[in-house]
Amino acid sequence: MNNEILIFGSLALDSVQTPFGKRKNILGGSATHAALSASYFTTPVIVSVIGEDFPDEHMAFFKKNKINTKNVELKKGKTFAWEAKYGDNPNEREVLATYENVLKNYSPSVLPCHQKIKYLFLANNSPSSQIILLDQVIGAEFVVWDTMTFWIDRYPDQILKILPRVDIALFNDCEARHFSKETNLMKAGKKILSKGVKKGVVIKKGEHGAFLFTRSFTMHLPAYPLEEVKDPTGAGDSFAGGFIGFLAKTGKVTDKSLKKAMAHGTIMASLTVEEFGADRFKKLKKRDIQKRVLELKKIIGF
Amino acid sequence: MNNEILIFGSLALDSVQTPFGKRKNILGGSATHAALSASYFTTPVIVSVIGEDFPDEHMAFFKKNKINTKNVELKKGKTFAWEAKYGDNPNEREVLATYENVLKNYSPSVLPCHQKIKYLFLANNSPSSQIILLDQVIGAEFVVWDTMTFWIDRYPDQILKILPRVDIALFNDCEARHFSKETNLMKAGKKILSKGVKKGVVIKKGEHGAFLFTRSFTMHLPAYPLEEVKDPTGAGDSFAGGFIGFLAKTGKVTDKSLKKAMAHGTIMASLTVEEFGADRFKKLKKRDIQKRVLELKKIIGF
């Protein structure tokens, strides 16, 4: 049986500058990276919104990857757009501009036939829209959730209400420190877990790897080392897509499968950043992923 | 047979401030941390110099840990001293003062009976004094070498002459970037390796772990996660002591033993920073080390 994954996030047109070059209006957005990444494991169903300028070729690319876009609304106006610049440190970026466009006043709606999907990824979004999603997807059994400092600052109470409804909460290191008010990431992870998150807290550290804190174990996994990071955009969402994708494919959530999901998330992130935007997915094969997971195992083993 | 390790480094009186407190004139120095760490694996022989103010209790502490101090010279004047301050980020420190004292004009001399020791650790020191040591220890078969930005800036040519004489070169991330002129640590490690280092280049990233680059494999090991780092001083030298100590005890240098040495170095560093100065070694048992090595294996496993 194919365990679908419902992914609620953005479809965007990104403009990025990195030490390796510049790209304008390329395919981006949290739902894009998460869905493409998850598509190597099972069938993703995107819940999102686009404007009239969203190129057909991107929808064709999703279709080619067997990504379901029936919950993608087409609205009058322009697609959500975003501009950013990265320097030599791939862990630091400067957001140059954000154009909300069709995302403004968008309220997500899930088709009845998709409301029983068991695996749900709530990518970075306003807590209120995430709650709308959680309320609609009555079949959700395993929820991975992401946020960012912007929402932590504005709606801390809503976030505290969401946490006990999610299985895995994702933070990057800065967000985790900011939300928990703890400098040490071990303390930060445990404190966030204590807010009622059902299974675990993941703290991502970019090129330094990621932590997973659960009530029964702690995992500290390094990143897959790369000589060149062409475009760090989408690393976190590709991680999430690989993480939940692996679990949905496996069909069970155990300590062991969570650890393997961390490794698959890590590898999907390492692949994404090798090309601009979502370009890496254009030539990516399943065997490339498997090969790199085995390499990671070798790289850390002793 | 007991494979002794010759350790050439400093014996110091340190004054440190961290978010956990202040200490004045406590036992410090690269040879101190490296030798105490290595003493859990085999017999360290320190080559260093002290002044008249160096407390007897420290020498007694070395003796208790079966550390050979016959090559420690007592000179008129004061012991090398150092003052530093750490903030919330244990990877960043501010050096407040350095008092060279008896280190000034000290030229190391190794007793004839110790010149055939096979394992040699050259802790951070002037390249010229490191060369004196290398020339004296004619029996050296495995050399681990450390440096710092100060020497890289002043004597790059001497460092290039040393590299082909050492088996393992240790750098922290900043030093490696500075020396190689590469931002990416994979590129930095490989570039330094290409300068003729015999076996491998270790790049330490503090709380983020460490890399080992050799011609046959790359290792990326995360740090053992700690909730509290009381005093980061000596982490690098404890790493080096555990690394070379494990290899000397094992008696052979293979890909496998190098990987295990990385794990033991990582664990010795994680232990040292749990207390101020060298205090952690006062109560440390061999079984504490072994337990933590196994925990590290579990923390990264998938």
PDB file of N, CA and C in Angstrom, chain B residues 18 86 89-93 229-236 272-273 275:
ATOM      1  N   THR B  18      34.461  31.734  32.505  1.00  0.00           N
ATOM      2  CA  THR B  18      33.449  31.162  31.608  1.00  0.00           C
ATOM      3  C   THR B  18      32.091  31.497  32.225  1.00  0.00           C
ATOM      4  N   TYR B  86      35.664  33.045  28.066  1.00  0.00           N
ATOM      5  CA  TYR B  86      34.719  32.423  27.134  1.00  0.00           C
ATOM      6  C   TYR B  86      33.316  32.964  27.395  1.00  0.00           C
ATOM      7  N   ASN B  89      29.179  30.926  23.651  1.00  0.00           N
ATOM      8  CA  ASN B  89      29.603  30.021  22.587  1.00  0.00           C
ATOM      9  C   ASN B  89      30.968  29.435  22.938  1.00  0.00           C
ATOM     10  N   PRO B  90      31.003  28.142  23.304  1.00  0.00           N
ATOM     11  CA  PRO B  90      32.266  27.547  23.746  1.00  0.00           C
ATOM     12  C   PRO B  90      33.320  27.498  22.636  1.00  0.00           C
ATOM     13  N   ASN B  91      32.890  27.708  21.385  1.00  0.00           N
ATOM     14  CA  ASN B  91      33.852  27.681  20.271  1.00  0.00           C
ATOM     15  C   ASN B  91      34.606  29.010  20.115  1.00  0.00           C
ATOM     16  N   GLU B  92      34.223  30.034  20.892  1.00  0.00           N
ATOM     17  CA  GLU B  92      34.886  31.338  20.769  1.00  0.00           C
ATOM     18  C   GLU B  92      35.505  31.757  22.083  1.00  0.00           C
ATOM     19  N   ARG B  93      36.769  32.173  22.023  1.00  0.00           N
ATOM     20  CA  ARG B  93      37.382  32.656  23.244  1.00  0.00           C
ATOM     21  C   ARG B  93      38.174  33.929  22.992  1.00  0.00           C
ATOM     22  N   VAL B 229      29.168  22.999  29.210  1.00  0.00           N
ATOM     23  CA  VAL B 229      30.603  23.038  28.957  1.00  0.00           C
ATOM     24  C   VAL B 229      31.157  24.073  29.944  1.00  0.00           C
ATOM     25  N   LYS B 230      31.731  23.574  31.025  1.00  0.00           N
ATOM     26  CA  LYS B 230      32.170  24.490  32.085  1.00  0.00           C
ATOM     27  C   LYS B 230      33.387  25.296  31.684  1.00  0.00           C
ATOM     28  N   ASP B 231      34.318  24.634  30.963  1.00  0.00           N
ATOM     29  CA  ASP B 231      35.553  25.313  30.565  1.00  0.00           C
ATOM     30  C   ASP B 231      36.130  24.603  29.340  1.00  0.00           C
ATOM     31  N   PRO B 232      36.027  25.258  28.178  1.00  0.00           N
ATOM     32  CA  PRO B 232      36.487  24.612  26.936  1.00  0.00           C
ATOM     33  C   PRO B 232      38.004  24.465  26.834  1.00  0.00           C
ATOM     34  N   THR B 233      38.761  25.083  27.744  1.00  0.00           N
ATOM     35  CA  THR B 233      40.221  25.028  27.662  1.00  0.00           C
ATOM     36  C   THR B 233      40.721  23.583  27.652  1.00  0.00           C
ATOM     37  N   GLY B 234      41.631  23.296  26.759  1.00  0.00           N
ATOM     38  CA  GLY B 234      42.262  21.981  26.762  1.00  0.00           C
ATOM     39  C   GLY B 234      41.520  20.926  25.964  1.00  0.00           C
ATOM     40  N   ALA B 235      40.386  21.292  25.372  1.00  0.00           N
ATOM     41  CA  ALA B 235      39.618  20.294  24.616  1.00  0.00           C
ATOM     42  C   ALA B 235      40.468  19.725  23.475  1.00  0.00           C
ATOM     43  N   GLY B 236      41.125  20.595  22.729  1.00  0.00           N
ATOM     44  CA  GLY B 236      41.930  20.152  21.585  1.00  0.00           C
ATOM     45  C   GLY B 236      43.095  19.265  21.997  1.00  0.00           C
ATOM     46  N   THR B 272      37.001  16.445  29.387  1.00  0.00           N
ATOM     47  CA  THR B 272      37.810  17.561  29.899  1.00  0.00           C
ATOM     48  C   THR B 272      36.988  18.820  30.149  1.00  0.00           C
ATOM     49  N   VAL B 273      36.124  19.161  29.192  1.00  0.00           N
ATOM     50  CA  VAL B 273      35.406  20.443  29.269  1.00  0.00           C
ATOM     51  C   VAL B 273      34.278  20.441  30.300  1.00  0.00           C
ATOM     52  N   GLU B 275      34.723  20.101  33.445  1.00  0.00           N
ATOM     53  CA  GLU B 275      35.196  20.767  34.675  1.00  0.00           C
ATOM     54  C   GLU B 275      36.245  21.804  34.292  1.00  0.00           C
TER      55      GLU B 275
END
